[in-house]
Short mmCIF file of C-alpha atoms and ligand atoms in Angstrom, two decimals:
data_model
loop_
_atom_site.label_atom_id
_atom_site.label_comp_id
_atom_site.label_asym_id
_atom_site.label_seq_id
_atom_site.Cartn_x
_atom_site.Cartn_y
_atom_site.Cartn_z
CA UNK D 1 -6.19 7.21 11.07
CA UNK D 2 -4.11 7.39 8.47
CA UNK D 3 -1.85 4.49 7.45
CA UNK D 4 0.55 2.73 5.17
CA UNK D 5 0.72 -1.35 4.27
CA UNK D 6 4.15 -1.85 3.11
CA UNK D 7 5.22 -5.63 2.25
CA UNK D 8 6.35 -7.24 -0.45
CA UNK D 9 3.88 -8.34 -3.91
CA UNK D 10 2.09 -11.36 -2.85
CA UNK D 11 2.62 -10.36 1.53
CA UNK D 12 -0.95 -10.33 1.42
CA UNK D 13 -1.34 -6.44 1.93
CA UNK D 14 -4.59 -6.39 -0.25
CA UNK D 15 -6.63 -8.72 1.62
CA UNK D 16 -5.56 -7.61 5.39
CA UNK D 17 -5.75 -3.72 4.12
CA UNK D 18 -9.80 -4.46 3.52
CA UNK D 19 -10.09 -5.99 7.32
CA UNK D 20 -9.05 -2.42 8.25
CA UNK D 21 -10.76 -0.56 5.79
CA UNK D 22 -14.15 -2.99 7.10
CA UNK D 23 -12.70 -2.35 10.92
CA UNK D 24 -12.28 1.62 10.72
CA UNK D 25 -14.49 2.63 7.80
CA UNK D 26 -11.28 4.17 6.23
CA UNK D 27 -10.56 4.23 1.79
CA UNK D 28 -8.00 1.54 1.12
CA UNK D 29 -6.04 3.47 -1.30
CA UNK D 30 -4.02 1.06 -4.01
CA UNK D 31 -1.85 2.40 -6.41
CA UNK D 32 -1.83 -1.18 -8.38
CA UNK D 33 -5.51 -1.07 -8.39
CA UNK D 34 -5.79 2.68 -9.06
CA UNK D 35 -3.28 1.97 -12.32
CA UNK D 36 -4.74 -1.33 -13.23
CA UNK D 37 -8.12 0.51 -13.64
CA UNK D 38 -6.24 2.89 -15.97
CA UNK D 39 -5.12 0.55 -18.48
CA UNK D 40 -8.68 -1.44 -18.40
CA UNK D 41 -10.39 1.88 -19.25
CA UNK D 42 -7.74 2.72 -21.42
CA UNK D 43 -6.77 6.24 -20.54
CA UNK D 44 -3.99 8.09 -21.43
CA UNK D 45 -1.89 7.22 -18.23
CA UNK D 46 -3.20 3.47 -18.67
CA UNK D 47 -1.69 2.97 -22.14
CA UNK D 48 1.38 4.67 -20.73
CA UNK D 49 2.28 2.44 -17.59
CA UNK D 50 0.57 -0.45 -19.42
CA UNK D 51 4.14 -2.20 -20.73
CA UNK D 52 5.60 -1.23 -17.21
CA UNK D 53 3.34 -3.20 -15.27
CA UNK D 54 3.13 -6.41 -17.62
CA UNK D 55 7.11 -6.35 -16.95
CA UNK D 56 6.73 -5.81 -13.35
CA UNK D 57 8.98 -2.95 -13.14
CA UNK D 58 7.54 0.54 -10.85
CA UNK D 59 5.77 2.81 -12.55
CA UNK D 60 7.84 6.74 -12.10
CA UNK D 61 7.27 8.36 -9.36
CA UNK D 62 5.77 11.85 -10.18
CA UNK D 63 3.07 9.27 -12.09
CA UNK D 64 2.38 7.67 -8.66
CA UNK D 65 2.99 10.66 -6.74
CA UNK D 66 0.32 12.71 -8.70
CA UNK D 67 -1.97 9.96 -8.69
CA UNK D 68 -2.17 9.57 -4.85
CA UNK D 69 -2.35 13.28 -3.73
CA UNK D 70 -5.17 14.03 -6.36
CA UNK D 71 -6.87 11.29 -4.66
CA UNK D 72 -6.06 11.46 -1.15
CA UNK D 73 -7.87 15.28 -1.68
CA UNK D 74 -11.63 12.75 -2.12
CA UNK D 75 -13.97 13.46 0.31
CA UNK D 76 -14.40 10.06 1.31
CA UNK D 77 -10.02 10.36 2.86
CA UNK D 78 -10.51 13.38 4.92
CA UNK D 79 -11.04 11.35 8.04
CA UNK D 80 -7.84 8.50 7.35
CA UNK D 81 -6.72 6.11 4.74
CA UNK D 82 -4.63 3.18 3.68
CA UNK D 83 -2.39 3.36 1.09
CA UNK D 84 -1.93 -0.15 -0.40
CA UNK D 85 1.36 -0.04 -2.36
CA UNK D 86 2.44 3.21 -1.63
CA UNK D 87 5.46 4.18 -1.69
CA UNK D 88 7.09 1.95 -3.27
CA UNK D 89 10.47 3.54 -3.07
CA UNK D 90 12.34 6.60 -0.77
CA UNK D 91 11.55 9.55 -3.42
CA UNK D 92 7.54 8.65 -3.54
CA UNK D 93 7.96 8.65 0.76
CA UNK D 94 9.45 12.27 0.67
CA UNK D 95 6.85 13.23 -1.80
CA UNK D 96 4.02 12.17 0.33
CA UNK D 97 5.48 13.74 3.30
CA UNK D 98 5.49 16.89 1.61
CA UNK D 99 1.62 16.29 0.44
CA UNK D 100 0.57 15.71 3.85
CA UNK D 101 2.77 18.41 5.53
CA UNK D 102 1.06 21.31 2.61
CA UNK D 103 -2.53 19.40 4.25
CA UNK D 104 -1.51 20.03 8.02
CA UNK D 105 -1.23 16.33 8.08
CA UNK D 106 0.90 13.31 9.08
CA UNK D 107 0.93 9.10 8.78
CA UNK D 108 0.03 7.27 11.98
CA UNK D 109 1.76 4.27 11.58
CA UNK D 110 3.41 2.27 8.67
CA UNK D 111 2.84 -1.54 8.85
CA UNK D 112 5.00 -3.96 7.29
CA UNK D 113 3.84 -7.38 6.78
CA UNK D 114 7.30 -9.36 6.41
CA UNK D 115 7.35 -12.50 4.39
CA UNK D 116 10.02 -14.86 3.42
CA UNK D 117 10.88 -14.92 -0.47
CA UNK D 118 10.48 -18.37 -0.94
CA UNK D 119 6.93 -18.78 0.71
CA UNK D 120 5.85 -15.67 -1.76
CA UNK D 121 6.78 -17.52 -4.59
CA UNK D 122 4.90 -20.64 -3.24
CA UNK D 123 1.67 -17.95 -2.98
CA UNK D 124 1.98 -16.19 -5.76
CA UNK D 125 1.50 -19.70 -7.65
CA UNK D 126 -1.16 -20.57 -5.83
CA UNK D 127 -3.13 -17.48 -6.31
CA UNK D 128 -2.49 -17.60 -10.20
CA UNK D 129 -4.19 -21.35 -9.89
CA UNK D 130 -6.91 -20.39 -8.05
CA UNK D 131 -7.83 -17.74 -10.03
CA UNK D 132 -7.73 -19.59 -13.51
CA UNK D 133 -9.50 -22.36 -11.44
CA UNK D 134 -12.33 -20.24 -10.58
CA UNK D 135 -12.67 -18.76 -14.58
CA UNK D 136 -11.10 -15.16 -13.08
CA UNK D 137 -8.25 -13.37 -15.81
CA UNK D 138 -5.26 -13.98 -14.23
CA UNK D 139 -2.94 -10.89 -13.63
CA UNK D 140 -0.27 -10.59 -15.99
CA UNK D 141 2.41 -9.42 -13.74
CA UNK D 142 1.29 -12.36 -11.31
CA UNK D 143 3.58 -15.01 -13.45
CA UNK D 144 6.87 -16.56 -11.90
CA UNK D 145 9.07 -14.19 -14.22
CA UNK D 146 7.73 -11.11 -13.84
CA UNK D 147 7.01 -11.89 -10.14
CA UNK D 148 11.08 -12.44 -10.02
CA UNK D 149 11.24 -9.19 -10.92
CA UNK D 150 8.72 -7.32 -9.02
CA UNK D 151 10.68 -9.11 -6.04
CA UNK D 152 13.82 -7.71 -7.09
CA UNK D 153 12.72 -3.82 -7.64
CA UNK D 154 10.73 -4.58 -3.67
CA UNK D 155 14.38 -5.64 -2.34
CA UNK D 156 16.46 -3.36 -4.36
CA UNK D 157 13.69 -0.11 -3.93
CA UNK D 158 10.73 -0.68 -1.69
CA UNK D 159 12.83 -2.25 1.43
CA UNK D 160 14.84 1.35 1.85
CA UNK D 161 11.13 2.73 2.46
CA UNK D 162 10.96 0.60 5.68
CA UNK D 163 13.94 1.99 7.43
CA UNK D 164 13.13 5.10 6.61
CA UNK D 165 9.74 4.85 8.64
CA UNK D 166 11.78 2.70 10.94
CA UNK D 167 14.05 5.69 11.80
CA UNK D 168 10.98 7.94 12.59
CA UNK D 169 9.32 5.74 14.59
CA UNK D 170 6.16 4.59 12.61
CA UNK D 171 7.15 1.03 11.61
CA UNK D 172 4.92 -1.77 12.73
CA UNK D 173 6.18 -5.14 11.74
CA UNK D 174 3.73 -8.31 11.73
CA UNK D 175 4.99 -11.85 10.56
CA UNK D 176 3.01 -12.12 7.27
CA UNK D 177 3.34 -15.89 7.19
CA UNK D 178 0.38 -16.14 9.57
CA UNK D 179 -2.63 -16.95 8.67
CA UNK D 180 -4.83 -14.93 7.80
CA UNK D 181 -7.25 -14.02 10.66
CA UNK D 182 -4.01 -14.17 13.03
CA UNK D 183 -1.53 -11.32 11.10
CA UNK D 184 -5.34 -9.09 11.02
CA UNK D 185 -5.17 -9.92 14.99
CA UNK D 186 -1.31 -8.31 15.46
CA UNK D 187 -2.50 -5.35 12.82
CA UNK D 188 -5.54 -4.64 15.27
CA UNK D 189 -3.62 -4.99 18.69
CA UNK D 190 -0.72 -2.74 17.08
CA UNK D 191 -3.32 -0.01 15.40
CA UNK D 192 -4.95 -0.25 19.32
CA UNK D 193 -2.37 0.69 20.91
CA UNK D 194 -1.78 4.02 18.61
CA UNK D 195 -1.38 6.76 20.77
CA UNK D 196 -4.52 8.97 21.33
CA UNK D 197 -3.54 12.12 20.43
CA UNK D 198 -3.13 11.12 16.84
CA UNK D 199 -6.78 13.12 15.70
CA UNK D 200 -8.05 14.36 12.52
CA UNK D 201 -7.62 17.73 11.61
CA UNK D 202 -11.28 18.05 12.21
CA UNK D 203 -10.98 16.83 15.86
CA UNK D 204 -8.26 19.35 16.30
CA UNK D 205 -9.88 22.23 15.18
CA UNK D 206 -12.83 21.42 17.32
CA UNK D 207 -10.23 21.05 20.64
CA UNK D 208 -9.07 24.29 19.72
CA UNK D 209 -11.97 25.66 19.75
CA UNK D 210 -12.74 24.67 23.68
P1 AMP R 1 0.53 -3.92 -6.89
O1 AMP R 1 -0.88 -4.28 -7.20
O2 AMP R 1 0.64 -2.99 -5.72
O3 AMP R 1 1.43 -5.11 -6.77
O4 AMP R 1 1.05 -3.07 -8.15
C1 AMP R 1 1.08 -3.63 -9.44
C2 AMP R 1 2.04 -2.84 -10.31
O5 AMP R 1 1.63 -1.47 -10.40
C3 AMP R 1 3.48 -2.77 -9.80
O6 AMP R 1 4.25 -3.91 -10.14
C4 AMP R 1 3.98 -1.51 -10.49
O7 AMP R 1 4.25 -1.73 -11.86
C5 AMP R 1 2.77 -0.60 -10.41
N1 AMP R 1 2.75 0.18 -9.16
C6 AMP R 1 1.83 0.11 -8.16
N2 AMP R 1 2.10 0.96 -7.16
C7 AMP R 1 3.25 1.60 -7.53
C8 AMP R 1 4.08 2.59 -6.92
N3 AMP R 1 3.78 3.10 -5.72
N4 AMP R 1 5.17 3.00 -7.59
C9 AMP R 1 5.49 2.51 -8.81
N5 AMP R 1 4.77 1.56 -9.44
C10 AMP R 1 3.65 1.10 -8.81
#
């Protein structure tokens, strides 16, 4: 199964992508993570991207791009994925189309959790206070300026993304606003009723061989 959580910052794609990664033993694969891990360890790319992230703008896309087929070529992805954050705008979804067409594969199904702008701001405060309540480093890019403009380059760049997997077909959209255990119900009924014939590479090759 392979997948991708599209929503805005703050739409609560993190915490519903590890329900699925827990429900169908699948890598949650996070670009923000994968680059936030960067700049802690202070690599090369880290000290690069650092100054983009603090200002919430995207990181270029042949960084991201790179990033995600390198890793989507991990043992642990052969059988499916979820990519958490990725792509964030039309160029990064053509790249990865190409990626998976070179590997004989293809994305399931693209879920978008949809979230009204307000609420996010309204959650993105809260999860800055509950953090600094609970002694955790709060992110950087998780104040109310920078979250203003991670917002905008979602609307102005990320939201194309969606009607491009709209036009093919793949989009899934659950009400984000939910709680919790109810938008990780829709996600489950909607990833249920996936058609069948979408099997691994693996499975095919087997089939073939019958
Ligand atoms: P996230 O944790 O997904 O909200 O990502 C945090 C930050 O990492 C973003 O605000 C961007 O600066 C950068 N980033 C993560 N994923 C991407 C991507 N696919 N394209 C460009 N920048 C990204």
């Amino acid at each position: 199964m392979r997948l991708i959580l599209l929503g805005p910052p703050g739409a609560g794609k993190g915490t519903q992508a590890t329900r699925i990664v827990t429900r169908f033993v699948i890598p949650q694969l996070s670009t923000g993570e994968m680059l936030r891990e960067a700049v802690a360890s202070r690599t090369r790319l880290g000290l690069a991207v650092k100054h983009i992230i603090d200002g919430g703008e995207l990181v270029p896309d042949d960084v991201v791009v790179a990033i995600v087929a390198d890793r989507i070529d991990h043992p642990d992805a052969a059988d499916g994925f979820i990519l958490d954050g990725f792509p964030r705008t039309v160029a990064q979804a053509e790249a990865l189309d190409k990626e998976l067409a070179s590997r004989g594969i293809a994305i399931d199904a693209v879920l978008e959790l949809k979230v009204d702008e307000n609420a996010l701001l309204d959650r993105i405060r809260c999860r800055a206070e509950a953090a600094a309540n609970r002694g955790e480093a709060v992110r950087r890019d998780d104040n109310p300026e920078v979250f203003k403009t991670r917002l905008e380059a979602y609307r102005a760049q990320t939201a194309p993304v969606a009607d491009c997997y709209r036009s093919q077909g793949l989009l899934k959209t659950v009400d984000g606003l939910q709680p919790i255990d109810a938008v990780a119900e829709q996600l489950a009924a909607v990833l249920a009723a996936l058609p069948l014939h979408r099997i691994s590479r693996e499975n095919r090759k087997l089939a073939d061989h019958e």
